[in-house]
PDB file of C-alpha atoms in Angstrom:
ATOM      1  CA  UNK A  20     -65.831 -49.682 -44.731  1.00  0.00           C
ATOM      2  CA  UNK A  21     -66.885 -46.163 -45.926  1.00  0.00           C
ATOM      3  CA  UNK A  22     -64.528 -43.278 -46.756  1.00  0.00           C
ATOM      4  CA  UNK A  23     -67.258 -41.366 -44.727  1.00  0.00           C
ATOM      5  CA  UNK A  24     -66.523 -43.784 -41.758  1.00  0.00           C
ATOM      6  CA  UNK A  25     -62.659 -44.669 -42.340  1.00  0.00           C
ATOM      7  CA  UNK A  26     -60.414 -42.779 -39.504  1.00  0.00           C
ATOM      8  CA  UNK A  27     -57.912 -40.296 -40.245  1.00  0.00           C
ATOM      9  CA  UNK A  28     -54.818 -41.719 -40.604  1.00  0.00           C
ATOM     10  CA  UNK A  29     -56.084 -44.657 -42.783  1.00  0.00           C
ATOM     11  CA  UNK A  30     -57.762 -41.665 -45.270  1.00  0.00           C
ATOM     12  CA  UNK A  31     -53.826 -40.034 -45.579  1.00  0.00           C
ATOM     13  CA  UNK A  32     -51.869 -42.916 -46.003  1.00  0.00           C
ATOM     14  CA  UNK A  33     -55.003 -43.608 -48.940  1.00  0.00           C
ATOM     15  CA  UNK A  34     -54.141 -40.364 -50.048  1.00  0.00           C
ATOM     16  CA  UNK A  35     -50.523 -40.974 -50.545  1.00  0.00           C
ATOM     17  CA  UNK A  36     -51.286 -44.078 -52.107  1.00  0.00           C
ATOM     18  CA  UNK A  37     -53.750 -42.246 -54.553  1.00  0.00           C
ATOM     19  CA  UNK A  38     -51.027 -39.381 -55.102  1.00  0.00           C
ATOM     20  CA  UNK A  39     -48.576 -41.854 -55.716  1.00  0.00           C
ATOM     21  CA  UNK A  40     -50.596 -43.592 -58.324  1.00  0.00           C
ATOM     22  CA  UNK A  41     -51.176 -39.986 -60.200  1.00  0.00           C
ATOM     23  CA  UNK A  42     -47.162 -39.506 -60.162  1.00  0.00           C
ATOM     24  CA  UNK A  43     -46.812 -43.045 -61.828  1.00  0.00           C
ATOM     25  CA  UNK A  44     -49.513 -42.085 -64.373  1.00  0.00           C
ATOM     26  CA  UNK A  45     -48.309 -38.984 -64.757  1.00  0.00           C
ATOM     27  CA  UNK A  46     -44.759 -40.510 -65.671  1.00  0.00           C
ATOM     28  CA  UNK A  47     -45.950 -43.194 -67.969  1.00  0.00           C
ATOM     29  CA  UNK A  48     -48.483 -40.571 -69.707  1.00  0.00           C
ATOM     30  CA  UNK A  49     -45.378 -38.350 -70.244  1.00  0.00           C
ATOM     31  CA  UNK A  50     -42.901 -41.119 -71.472  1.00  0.00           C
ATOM     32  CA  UNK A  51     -45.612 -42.576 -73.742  1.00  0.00           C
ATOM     33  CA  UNK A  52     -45.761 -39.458 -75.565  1.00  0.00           C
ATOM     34  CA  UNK A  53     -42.194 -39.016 -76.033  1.00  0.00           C
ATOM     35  CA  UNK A  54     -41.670 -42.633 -77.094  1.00  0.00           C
ATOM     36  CA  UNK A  55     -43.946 -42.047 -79.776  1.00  0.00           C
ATOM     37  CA  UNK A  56     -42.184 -39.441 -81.214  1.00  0.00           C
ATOM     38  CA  UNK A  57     -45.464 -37.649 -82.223  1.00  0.00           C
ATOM     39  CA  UNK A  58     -45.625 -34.467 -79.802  1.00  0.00           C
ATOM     40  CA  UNK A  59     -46.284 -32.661 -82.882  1.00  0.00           C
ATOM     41  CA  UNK A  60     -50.080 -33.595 -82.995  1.00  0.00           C
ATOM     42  CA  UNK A  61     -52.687 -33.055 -81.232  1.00  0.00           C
ATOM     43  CA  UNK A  62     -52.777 -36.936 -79.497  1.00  0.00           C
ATOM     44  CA  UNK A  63     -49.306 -36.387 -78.569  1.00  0.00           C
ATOM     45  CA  UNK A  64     -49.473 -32.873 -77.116  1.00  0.00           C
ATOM     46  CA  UNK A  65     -52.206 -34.227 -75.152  1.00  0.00           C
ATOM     47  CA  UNK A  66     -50.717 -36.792 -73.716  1.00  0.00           C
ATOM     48  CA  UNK A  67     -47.793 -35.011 -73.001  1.00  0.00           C
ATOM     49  CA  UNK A  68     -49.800 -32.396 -70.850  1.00  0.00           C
ATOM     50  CA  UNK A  69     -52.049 -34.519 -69.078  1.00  0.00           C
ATOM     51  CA  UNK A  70     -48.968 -36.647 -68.442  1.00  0.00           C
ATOM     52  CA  UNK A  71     -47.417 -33.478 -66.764  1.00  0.00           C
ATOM     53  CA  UNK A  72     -50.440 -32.285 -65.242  1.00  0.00           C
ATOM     54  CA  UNK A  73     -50.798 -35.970 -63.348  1.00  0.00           C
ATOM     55  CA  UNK A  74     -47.186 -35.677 -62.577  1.00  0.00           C
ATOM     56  CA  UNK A  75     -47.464 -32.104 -60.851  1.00  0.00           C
ATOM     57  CA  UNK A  76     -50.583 -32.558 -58.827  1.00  0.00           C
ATOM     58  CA  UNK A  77     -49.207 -36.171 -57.563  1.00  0.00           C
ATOM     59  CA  UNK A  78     -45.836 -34.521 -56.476  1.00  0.00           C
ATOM     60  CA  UNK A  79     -47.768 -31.718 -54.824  1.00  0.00           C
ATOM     61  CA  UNK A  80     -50.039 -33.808 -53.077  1.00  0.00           C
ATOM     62  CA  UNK A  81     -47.811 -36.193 -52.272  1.00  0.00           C
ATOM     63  CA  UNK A  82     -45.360 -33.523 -50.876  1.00  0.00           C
ATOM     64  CA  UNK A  83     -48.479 -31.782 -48.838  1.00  0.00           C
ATOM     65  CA  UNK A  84     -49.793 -35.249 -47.332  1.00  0.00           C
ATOM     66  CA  UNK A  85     -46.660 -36.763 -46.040  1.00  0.00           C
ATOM     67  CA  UNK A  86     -45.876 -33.016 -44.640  1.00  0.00           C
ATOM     68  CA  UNK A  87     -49.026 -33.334 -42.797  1.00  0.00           C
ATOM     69  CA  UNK A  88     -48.339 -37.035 -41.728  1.00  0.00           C
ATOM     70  CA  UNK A  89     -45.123 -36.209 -40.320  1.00  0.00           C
ATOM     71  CA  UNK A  90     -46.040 -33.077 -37.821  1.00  0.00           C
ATOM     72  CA  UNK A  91     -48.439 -34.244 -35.150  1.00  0.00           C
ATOM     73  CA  UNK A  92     -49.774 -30.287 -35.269  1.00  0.00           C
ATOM     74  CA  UNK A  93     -50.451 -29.796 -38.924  1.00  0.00           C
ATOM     75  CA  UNK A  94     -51.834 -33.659 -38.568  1.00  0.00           C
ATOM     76  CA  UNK A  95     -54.687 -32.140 -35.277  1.00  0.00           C
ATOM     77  CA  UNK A  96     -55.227 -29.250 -37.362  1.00  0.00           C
ATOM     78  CA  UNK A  97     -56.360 -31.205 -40.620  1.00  0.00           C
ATOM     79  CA  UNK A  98     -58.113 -33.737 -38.582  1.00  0.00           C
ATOM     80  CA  UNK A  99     -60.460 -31.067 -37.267  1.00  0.00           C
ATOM     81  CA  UNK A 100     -60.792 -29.455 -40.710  1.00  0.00           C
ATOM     82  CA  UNK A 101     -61.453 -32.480 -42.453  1.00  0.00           C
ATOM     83  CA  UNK A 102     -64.063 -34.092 -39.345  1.00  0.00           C
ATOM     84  CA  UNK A 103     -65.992 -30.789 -39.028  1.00  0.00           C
ATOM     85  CA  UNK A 104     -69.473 -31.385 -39.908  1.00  0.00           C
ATOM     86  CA  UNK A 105     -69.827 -27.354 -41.314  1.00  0.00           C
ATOM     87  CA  UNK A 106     -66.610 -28.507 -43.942  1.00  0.00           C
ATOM     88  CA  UNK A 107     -68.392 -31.718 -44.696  1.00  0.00           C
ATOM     89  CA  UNK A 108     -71.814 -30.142 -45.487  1.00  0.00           C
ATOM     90  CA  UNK A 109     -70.229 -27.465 -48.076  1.00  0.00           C
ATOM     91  CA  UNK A 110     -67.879 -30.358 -49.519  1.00  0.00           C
ATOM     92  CA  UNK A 111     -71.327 -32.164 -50.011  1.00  0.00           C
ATOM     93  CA  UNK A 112     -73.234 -29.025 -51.732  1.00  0.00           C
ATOM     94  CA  UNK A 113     -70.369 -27.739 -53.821  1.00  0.00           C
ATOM     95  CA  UNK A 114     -70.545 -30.979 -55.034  1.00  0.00           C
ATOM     96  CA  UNK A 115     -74.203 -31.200 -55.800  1.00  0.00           C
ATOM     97  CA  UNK A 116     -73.674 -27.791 -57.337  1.00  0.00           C
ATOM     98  CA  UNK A 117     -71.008 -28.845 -59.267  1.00  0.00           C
ATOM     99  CA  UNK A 118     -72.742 -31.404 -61.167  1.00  0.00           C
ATOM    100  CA  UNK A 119     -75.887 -29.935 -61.530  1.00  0.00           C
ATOM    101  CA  UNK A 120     -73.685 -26.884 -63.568  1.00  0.00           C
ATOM    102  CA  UNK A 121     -71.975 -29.516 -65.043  1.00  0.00           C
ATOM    103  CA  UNK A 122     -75.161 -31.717 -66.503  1.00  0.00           C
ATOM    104  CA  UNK A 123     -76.294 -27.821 -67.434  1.00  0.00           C
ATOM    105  CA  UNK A 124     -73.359 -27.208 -69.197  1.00  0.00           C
ATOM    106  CA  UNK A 125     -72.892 -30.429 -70.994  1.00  0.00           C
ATOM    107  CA  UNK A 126     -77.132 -30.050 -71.969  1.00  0.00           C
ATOM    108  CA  UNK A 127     -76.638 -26.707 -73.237  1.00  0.00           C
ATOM    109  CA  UNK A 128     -73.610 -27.405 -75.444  1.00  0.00           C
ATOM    110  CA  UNK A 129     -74.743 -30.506 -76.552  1.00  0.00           C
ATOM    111  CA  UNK A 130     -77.883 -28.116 -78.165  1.00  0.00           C
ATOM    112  CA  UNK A 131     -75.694 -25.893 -79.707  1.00  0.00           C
ATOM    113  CA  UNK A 132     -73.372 -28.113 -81.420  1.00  0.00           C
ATOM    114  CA  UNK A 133     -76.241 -29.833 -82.685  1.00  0.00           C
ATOM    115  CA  UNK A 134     -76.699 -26.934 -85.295  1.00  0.00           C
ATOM    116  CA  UNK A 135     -72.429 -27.582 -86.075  1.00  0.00           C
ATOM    117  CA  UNK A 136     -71.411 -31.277 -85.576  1.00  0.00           C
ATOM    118  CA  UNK A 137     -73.603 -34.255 -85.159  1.00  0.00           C
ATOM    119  CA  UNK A 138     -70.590 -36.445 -84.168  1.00  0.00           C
ATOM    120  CA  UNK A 139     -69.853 -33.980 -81.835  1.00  0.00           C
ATOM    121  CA  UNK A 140     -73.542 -33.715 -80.165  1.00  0.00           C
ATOM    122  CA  UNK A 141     -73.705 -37.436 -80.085  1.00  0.00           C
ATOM    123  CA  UNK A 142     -70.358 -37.713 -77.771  1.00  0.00           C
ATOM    124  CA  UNK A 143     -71.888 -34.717 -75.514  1.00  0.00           C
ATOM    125  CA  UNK A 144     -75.190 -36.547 -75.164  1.00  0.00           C
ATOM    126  CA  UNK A 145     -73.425 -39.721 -74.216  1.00  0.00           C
ATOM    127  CA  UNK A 146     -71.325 -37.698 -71.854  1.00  0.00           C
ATOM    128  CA  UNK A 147     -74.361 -35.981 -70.310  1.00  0.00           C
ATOM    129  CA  UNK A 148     -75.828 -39.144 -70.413  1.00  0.00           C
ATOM    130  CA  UNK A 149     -73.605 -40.919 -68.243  1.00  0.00           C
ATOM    131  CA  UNK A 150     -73.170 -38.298 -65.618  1.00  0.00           C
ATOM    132  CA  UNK A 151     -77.054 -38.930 -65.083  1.00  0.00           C
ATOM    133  CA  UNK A 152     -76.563 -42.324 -64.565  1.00  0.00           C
ATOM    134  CA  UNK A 153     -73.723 -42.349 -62.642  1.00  0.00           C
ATOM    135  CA  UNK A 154     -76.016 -39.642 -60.460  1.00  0.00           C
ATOM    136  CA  UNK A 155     -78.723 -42.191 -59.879  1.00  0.00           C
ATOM    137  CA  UNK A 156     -76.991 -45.303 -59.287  1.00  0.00           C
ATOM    138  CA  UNK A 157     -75.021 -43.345 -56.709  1.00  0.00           C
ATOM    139  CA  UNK A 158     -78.127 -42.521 -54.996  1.00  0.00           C
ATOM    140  CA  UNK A 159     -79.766 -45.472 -55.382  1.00  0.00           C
ATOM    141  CA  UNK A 160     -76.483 -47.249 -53.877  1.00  0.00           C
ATOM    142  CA  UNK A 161     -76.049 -44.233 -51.195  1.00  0.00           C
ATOM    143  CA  UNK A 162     -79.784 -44.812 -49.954  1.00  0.00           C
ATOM    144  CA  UNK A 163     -79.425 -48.366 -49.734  1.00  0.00           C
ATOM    145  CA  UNK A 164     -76.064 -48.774 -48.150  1.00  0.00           C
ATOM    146  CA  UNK A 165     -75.206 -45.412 -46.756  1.00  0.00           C
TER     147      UNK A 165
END
């Protein structure tokens, strides 16, 4: 079944699920980083913050969902937001906009660090690269099975 097609209730309790997931990540991303002892570096520092940023946005969206799910008014309300075909055709351009800036971006930088760091216009290419691909197979699968 498509997320498109799923009904409302299944798409929260999904969402907990997924928020739920990004708290667990979030925790082992953060003890990881700890354990290791190396918060001084850059690996470590990274960890620790994307360990932290997982955490927060699971909590948040956790909290907001199972708000939602419990009061049958804030449930209608998002139910009509999140069905209304107006909200589903900007969701569907900001995200065509989005990765057409993004490929942009990612093309543009790629260029300029060509003149700086091979290694480092070599992982943008791939990058760029695999947002293309990832663009047509999902249209090729979307016109076929959508």
């Amino acid at each position: 079944m498509r997320i498109g097609k799923m009904e409302f209730n299944k798409r929260m309790h999904l969402r907990v699920n997924w928020s739920a997931a990004c708290v667990a990540a979030g925790l082992a991303l953060l003890i990881g980083s700890m354990a290791a002892g190396h918060l001084d570096d850059l690996g470590g520092s990274f960890l620790a913050g994307a360990g932290a940023g997982l955490l927060a946005a699971g909590v948040v969206l956790l909290v907001k969902t199972l708000h939602t799910l419990r009061d049958p008014e804030k449930q209608r309300v998002a139910r009509i937001e999140e069905e209304d075909e107006r909200n589903l055709l900007i969701d569907m351009r900001s995200s065509q906009w989005t990765l057409f800036v993004g490929i942009l971006v990612l093309a543009v930088a790629a260029g300029v660090t060509a003149f700086f760091n091979r290694d480092m216009m070599h992982a943008l290419s791939a990058v760029l690269l695999l947002l293309i691909a990832v663009k047509w197979i999902s249209m090729v699968v979307l016109r076929r099975w959508g």
